[in-house]
mmCIF file of C-alpha atoms in Angstrom:
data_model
loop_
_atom_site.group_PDB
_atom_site.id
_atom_site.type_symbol
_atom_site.label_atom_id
_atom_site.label_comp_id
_atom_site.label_asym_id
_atom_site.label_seq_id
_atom_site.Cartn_x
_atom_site.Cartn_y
_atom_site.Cartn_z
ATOM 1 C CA UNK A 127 139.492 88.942 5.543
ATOM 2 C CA UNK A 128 141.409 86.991 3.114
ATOM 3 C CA UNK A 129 145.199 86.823 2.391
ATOM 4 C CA UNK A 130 146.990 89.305 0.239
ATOM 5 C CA UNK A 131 146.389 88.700 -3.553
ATOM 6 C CA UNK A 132 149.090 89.134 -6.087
ATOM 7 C CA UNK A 133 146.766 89.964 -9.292
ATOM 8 C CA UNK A 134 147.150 91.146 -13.135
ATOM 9 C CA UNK A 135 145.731 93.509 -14.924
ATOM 10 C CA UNK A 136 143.784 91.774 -17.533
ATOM 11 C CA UNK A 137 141.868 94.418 -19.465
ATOM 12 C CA UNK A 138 141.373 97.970 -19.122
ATOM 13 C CA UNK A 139 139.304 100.802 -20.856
ATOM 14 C CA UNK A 140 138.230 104.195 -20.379
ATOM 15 C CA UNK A 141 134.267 104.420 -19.277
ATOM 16 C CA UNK A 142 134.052 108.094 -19.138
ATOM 17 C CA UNK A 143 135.960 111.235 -18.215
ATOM 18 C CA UNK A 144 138.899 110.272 -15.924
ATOM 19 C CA UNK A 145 137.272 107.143 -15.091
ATOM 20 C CA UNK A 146 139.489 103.681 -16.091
ATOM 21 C CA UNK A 147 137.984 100.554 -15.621
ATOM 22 C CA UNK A 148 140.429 97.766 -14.810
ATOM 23 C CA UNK A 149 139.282 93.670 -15.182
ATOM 24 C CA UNK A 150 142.313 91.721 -12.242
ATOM 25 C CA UNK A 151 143.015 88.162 -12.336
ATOM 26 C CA UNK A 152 144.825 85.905 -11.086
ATOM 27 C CA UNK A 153 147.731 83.927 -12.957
ATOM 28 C CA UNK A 154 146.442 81.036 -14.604
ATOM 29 C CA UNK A 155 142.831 82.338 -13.941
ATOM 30 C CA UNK A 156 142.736 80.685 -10.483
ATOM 31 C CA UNK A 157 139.195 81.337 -8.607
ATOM 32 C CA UNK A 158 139.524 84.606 -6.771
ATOM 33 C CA UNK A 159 137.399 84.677 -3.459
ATOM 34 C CA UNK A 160 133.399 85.255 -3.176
ATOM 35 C CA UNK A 161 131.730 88.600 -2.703
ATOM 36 C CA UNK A 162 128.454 90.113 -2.809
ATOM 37 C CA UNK A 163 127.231 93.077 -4.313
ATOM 38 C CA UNK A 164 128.320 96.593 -2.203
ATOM 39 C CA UNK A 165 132.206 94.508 -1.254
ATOM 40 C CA UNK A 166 135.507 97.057 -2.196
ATOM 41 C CA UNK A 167 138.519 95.364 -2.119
ATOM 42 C CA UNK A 168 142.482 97.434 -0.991
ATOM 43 C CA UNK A 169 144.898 98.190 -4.389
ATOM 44 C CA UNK A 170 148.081 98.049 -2.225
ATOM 45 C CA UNK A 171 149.771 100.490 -4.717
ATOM 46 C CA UNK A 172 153.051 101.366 -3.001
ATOM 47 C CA UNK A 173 154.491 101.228 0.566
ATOM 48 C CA UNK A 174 152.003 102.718 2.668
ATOM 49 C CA UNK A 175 149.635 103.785 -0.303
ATOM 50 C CA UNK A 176 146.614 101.512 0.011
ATOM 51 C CA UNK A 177 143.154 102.520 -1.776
ATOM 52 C CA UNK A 178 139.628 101.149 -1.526
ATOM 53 C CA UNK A 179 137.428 100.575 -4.630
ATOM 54 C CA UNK A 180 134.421 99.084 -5.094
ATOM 55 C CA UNK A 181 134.321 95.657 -7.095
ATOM 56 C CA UNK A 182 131.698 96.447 -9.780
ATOM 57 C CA UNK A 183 131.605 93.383 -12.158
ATOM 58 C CA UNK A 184 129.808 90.227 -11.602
ATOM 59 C CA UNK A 185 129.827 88.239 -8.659
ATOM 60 C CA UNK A 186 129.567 85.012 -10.632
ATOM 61 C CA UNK A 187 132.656 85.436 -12.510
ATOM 62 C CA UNK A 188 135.224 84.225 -9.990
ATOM 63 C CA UNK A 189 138.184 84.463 -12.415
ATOM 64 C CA UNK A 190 138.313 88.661 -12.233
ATOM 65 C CA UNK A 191 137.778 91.054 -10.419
ATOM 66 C CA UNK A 192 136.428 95.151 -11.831
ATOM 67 C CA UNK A 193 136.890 98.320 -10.638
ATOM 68 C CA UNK A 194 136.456 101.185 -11.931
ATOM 69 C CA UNK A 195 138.631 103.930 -10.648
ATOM 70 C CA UNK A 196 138.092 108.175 -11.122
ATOM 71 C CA UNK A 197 141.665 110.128 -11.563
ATOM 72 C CA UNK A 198 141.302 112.889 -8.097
ATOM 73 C CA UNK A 199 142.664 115.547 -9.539
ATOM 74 C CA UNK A 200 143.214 117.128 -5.986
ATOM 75 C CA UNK A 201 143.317 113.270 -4.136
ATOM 76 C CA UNK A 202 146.503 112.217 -2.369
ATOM 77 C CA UNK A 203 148.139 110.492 -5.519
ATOM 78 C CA UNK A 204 146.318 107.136 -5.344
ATOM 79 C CA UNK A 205 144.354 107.422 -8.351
ATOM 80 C CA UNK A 206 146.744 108.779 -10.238
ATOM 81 C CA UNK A 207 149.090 105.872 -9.892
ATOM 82 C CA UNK A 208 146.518 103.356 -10.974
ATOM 83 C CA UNK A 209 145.712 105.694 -14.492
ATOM 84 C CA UNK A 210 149.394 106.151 -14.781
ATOM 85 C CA UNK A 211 150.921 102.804 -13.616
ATOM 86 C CA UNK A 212 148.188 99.863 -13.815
ATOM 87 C CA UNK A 213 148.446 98.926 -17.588
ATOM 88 C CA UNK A 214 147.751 95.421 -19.295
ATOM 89 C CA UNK A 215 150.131 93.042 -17.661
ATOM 90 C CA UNK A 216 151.474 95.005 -14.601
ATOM 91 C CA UNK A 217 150.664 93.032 -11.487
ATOM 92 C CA UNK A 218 149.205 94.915 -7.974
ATOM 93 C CA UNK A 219 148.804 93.701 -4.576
ATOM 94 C CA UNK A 220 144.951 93.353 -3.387
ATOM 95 C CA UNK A 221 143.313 92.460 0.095
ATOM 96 C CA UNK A 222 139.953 91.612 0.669
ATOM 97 C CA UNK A 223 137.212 91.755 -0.381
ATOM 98 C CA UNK A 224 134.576 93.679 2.226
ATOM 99 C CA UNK A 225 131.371 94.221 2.470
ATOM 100 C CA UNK A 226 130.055 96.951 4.645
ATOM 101 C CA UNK A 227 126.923 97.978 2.049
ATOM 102 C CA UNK A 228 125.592 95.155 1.623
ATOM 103 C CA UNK A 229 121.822 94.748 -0.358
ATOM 104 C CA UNK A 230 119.639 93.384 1.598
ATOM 105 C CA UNK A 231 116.135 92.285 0.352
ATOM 106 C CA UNK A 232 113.291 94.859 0.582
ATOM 107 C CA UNK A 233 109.911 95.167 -1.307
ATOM 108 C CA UNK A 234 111.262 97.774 -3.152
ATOM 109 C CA UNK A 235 115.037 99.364 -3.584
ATOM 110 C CA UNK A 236 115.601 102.897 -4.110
ATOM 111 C CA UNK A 237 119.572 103.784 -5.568
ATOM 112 C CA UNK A 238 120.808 107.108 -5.840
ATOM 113 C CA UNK A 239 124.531 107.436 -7.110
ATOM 114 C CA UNK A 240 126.904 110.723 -7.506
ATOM 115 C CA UNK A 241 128.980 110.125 -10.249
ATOM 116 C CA UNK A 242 132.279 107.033 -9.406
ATOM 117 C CA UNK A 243 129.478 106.472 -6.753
ATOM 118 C CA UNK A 244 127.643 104.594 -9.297
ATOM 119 C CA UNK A 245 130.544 101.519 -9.401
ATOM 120 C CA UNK A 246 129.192 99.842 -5.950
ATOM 121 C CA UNK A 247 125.679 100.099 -7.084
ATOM 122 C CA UNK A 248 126.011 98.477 -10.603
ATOM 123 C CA UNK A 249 126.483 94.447 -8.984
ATOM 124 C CA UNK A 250 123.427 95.659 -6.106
ATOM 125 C CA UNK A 251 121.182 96.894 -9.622
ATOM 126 C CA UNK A 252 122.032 93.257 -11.573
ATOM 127 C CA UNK A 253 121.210 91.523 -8.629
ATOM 128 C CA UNK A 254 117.838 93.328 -7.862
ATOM 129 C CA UNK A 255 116.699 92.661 -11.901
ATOM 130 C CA UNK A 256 117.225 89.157 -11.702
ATOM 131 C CA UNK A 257 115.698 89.098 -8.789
ATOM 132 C CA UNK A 258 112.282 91.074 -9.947
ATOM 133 C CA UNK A 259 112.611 93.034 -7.376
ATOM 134 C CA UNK A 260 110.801 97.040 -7.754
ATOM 135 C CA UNK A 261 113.763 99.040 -8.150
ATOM 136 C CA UNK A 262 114.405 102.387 -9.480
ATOM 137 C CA UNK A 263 118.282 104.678 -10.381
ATOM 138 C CA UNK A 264 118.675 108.008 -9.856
ATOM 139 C CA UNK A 265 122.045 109.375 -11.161
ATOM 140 C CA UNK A 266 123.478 112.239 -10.963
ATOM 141 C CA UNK A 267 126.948 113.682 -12.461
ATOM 142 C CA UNK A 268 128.534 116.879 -13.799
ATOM 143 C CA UNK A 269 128.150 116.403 -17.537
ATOM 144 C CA UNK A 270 126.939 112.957 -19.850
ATOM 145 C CA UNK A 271 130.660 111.956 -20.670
ATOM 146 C CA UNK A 272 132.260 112.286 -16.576
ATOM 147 C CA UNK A 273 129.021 109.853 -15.923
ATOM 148 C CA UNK A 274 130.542 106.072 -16.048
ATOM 149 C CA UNK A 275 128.406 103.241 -17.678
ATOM 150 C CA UNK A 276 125.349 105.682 -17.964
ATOM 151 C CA UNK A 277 124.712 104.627 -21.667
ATOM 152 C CA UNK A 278 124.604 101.268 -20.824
ATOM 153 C CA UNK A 279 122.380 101.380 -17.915
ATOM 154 C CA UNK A 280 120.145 103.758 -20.342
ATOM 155 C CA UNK A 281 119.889 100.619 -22.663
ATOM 156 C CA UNK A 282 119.980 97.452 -20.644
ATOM 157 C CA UNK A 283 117.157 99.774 -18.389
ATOM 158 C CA UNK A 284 115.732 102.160 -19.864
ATOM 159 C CA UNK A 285 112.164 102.828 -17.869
ATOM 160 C CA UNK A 286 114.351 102.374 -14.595
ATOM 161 C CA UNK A 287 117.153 104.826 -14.723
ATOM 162 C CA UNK A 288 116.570 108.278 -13.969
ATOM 163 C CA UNK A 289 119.634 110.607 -15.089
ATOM 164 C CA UNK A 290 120.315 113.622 -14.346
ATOM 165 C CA UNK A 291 123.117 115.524 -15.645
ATOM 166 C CA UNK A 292 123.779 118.797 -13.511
ATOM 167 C CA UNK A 293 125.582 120.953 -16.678
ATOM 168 C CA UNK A 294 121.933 120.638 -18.176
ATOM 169 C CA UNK A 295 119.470 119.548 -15.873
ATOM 170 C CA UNK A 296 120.469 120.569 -12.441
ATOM 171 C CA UNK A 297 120.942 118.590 -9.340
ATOM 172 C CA UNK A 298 119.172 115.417 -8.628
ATOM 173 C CA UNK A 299 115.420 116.068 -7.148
ATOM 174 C CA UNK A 300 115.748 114.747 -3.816
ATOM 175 C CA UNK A 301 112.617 116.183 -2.424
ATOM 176 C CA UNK A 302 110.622 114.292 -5.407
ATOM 177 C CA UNK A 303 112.600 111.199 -5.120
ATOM 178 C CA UNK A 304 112.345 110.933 -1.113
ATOM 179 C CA UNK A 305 110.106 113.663 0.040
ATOM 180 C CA UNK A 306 107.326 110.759 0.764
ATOM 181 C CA UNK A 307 108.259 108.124 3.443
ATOM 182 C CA UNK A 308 107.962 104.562 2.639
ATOM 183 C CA UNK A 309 108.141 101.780 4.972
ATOM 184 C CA UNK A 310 108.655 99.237 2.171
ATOM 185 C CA UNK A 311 111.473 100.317 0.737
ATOM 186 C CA UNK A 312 115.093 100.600 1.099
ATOM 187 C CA UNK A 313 117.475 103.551 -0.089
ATOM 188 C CA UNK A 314 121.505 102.978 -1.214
ATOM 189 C CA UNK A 315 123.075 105.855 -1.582
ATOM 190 C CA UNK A 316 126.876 106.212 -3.143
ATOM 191 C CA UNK A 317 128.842 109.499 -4.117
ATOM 192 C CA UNK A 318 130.385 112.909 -2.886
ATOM 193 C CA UNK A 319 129.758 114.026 0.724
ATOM 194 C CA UNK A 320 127.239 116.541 -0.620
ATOM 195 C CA UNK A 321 125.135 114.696 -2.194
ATOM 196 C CA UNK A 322 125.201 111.897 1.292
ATOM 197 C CA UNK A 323 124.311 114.517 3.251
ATOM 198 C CA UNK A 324 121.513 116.000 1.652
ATOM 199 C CA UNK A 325 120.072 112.628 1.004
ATOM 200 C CA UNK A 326 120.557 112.049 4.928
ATOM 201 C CA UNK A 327 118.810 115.022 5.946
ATOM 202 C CA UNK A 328 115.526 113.973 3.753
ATOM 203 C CA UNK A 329 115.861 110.705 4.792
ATOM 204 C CA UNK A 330 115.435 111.921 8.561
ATOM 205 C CA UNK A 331 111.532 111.117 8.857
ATOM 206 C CA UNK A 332 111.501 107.601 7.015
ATOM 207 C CA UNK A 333 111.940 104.435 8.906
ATOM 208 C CA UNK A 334 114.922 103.509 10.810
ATOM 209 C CA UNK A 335 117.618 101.689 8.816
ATOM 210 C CA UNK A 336 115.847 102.488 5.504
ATOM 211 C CA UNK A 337 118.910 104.364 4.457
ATOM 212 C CA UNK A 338 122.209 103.026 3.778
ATOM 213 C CA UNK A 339 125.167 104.692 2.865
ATOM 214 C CA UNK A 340 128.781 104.193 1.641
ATOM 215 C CA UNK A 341 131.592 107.363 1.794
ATOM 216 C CA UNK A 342 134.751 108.511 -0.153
ATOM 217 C CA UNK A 343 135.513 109.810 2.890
ATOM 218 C CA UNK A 344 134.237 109.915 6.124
ATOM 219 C CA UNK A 345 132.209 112.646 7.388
ATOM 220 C CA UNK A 346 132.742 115.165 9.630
ATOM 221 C CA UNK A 347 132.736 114.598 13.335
ATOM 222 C CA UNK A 348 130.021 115.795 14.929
ATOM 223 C CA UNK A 349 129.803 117.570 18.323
ATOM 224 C CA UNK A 350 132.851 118.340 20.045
ATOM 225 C CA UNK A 351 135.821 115.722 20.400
ATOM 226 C CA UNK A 352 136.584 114.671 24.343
ATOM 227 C CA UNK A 353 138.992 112.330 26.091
ATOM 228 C CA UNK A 354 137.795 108.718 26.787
ATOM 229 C CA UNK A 355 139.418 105.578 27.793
ATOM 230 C CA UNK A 356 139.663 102.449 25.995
ATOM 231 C CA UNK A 357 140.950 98.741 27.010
ATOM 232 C CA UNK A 358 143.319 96.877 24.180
ATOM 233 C CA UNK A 359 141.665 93.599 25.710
ATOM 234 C CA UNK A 360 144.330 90.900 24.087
ATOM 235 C CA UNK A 361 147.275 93.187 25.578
ATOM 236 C CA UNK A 362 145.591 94.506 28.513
ATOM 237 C CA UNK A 363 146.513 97.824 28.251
ATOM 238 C CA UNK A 364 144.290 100.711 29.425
ATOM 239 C CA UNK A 365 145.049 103.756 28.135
ATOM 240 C CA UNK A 366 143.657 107.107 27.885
ATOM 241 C CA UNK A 367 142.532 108.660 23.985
ATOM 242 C CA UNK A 368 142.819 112.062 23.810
ATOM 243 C CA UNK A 369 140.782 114.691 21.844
ATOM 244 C CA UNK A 370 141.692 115.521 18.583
ATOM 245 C CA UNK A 371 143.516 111.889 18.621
ATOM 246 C CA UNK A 372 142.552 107.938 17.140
ATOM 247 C CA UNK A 373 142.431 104.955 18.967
ATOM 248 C CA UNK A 374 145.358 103.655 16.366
ATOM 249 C CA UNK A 375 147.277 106.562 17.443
ATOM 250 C CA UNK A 376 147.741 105.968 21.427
ATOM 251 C CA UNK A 377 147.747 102.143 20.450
ATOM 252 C CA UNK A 378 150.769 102.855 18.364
ATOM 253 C CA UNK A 379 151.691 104.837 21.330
ATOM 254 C CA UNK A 380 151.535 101.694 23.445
ATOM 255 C CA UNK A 381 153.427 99.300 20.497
ATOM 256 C CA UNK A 382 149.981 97.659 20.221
ATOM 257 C CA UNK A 383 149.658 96.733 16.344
ATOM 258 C CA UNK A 384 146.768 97.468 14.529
ATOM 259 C CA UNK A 385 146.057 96.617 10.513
ATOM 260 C CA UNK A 386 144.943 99.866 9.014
ATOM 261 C CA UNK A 387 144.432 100.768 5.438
ATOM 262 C CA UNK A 388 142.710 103.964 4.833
ATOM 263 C CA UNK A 389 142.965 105.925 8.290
ATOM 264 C CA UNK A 390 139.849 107.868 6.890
ATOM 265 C CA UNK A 391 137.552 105.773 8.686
ATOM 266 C CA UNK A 392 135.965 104.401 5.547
ATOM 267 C CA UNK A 393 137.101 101.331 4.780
ATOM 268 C CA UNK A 394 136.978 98.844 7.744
ATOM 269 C CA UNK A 395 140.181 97.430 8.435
ATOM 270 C CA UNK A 396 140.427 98.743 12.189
ATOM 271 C CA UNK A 397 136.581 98.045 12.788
ATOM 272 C CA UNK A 398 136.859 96.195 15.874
ATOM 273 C CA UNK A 399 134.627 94.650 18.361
ATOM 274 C CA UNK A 400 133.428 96.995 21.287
ATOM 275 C CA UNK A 401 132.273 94.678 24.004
ATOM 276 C CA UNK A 402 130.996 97.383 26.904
ATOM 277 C CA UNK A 403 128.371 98.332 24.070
ATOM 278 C CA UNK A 404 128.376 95.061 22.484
ATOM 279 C CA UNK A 405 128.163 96.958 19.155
ATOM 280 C CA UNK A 406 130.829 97.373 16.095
ATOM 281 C CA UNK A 407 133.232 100.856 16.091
ATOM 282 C CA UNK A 408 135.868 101.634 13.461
ATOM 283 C CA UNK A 409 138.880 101.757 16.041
ATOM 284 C CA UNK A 410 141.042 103.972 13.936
ATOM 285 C CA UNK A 411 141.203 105.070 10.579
#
């Protein structure tokens, strides 16, 4: 992960309902770190008030970085300080970027997107067109106007992009969409739990790892919570984790620091190394 970026606001404009897109630079347009399509990157927006958002310009321009941010009504107040606060020329604090939905290759690429859920797809749908690779959009959102870039991905693509606005049309057609199995082909989803979870449950007889997902929130725990243990292997500490209780939690317990950002379990920023299963586990958030 890279240092903590002091960045401007270079441009903004409104892409749809509640939706303000926002162009960050650097002063003096100095080269802002790589990324690859499906990377967010932290807006550190006030003392302990840290958001995730998806970088959704091009990866080649490595003077500024997009995002492209929906105003939660009902959210925890992040969103509404960046439509209230980040304007032309007001500077914010930004760590990263990440990538944990990244495109990989695939014969053929299958992207379904819930309205904001659109924003990580757009750099993974530039990259698969100059690649010629066989890719399709499905796109889903209350009403035309709340659906961000939708005209433009209408006219750059227009026998690729399949929307579907629910005010008029209904809900996207999963069972058409995935109701077939392929083995060739690989499926990014992005949008409201609702719409990840019904695309999980159709996606439950095709291949292993044909699906990939990214959340606004993370998902509901399933199966009942029980006590385990867990070694802090640099401090070695072992300590007991209680149900109903994080990993950060008893570490904090235990003055053990741990970086955390969204402590939703979303973002990454506890993801830590779990050697007994030799796998990767969000430790925290």
């Amino acid at each position: 992960m890279t240092d903590d970026l002091l960045l401007r606001v270079v441009g903004r404009r409104a892409v749809a309902d509640r939706v303000v897109e926002l162009d960050l630079s650097a002063d003096g347009d100095a080269a802002l770190p790589a990324w690859t399509p499906g990377a967010h990157i932290d807006l550190v927006l006030a003392e302990g008030l840290v958001r995730q958002y998806s970088l959704c310009g091009d990866p080649g321009d490595t003077a500024r970085w997009r995002v492209a941010v929906l105003h939660q009504q009902e959210g925890r107040g992040g969103s509404a300080r960046v439509h209230e606060l980040l304007h032309p020329g007001e500077t914010v604090l930004v760590r990263g970027p990440r990538n944990h939905f990244a495109l990989e290759p695939a014969a053929r690429l299958l992207f379904l997107a819930g309205g904001i859920g659109i924003t990580p797809l757009l750099p993974m749908i530039a990259a698969a067109d100059r690649a010629g690779a066989d890719w399709e959009l499905h796109y889903g959102g209350r009403t035309e106007t709340s659906m961000a870039y939708l005209d433009d991905l209408r006219r750059r693509f227009p026998e690729r992009v399949r929307a579907r606005v629910e005010a008029t049309d209904g809900l996207l057609d999963l069972d058409a969409v995935l109701g077939t199995p392929r083995s060739d082909t690989l499926v990014y989803c992005c949008g409201p739990e609702a719409l990840l979870t019904a695309v999980e449950q159709r996606c439950a007889g095709w291949p292993a790892g044909a699906l990939r997902t990214e959340r606004f929130a993370a998902s509901a725990p399933s199966g009942e919570s029980t006590a385990f243990e867990v070694e802090f292997a640099q401090s070695g500490v072992t300590a007991t984790v209680p149900a109903g209780r994080s990993i950060v939690e008893v570490a904090e317990d235990h003055a053990i620091p741990v970086i955390t950002s969204c402590e939703e379990g979303v973002c990454g920023t506890c993801e830590s190394r779990c050697s007994a299963a030799d796998r990767t586990i969000a430790t925290a958030c």
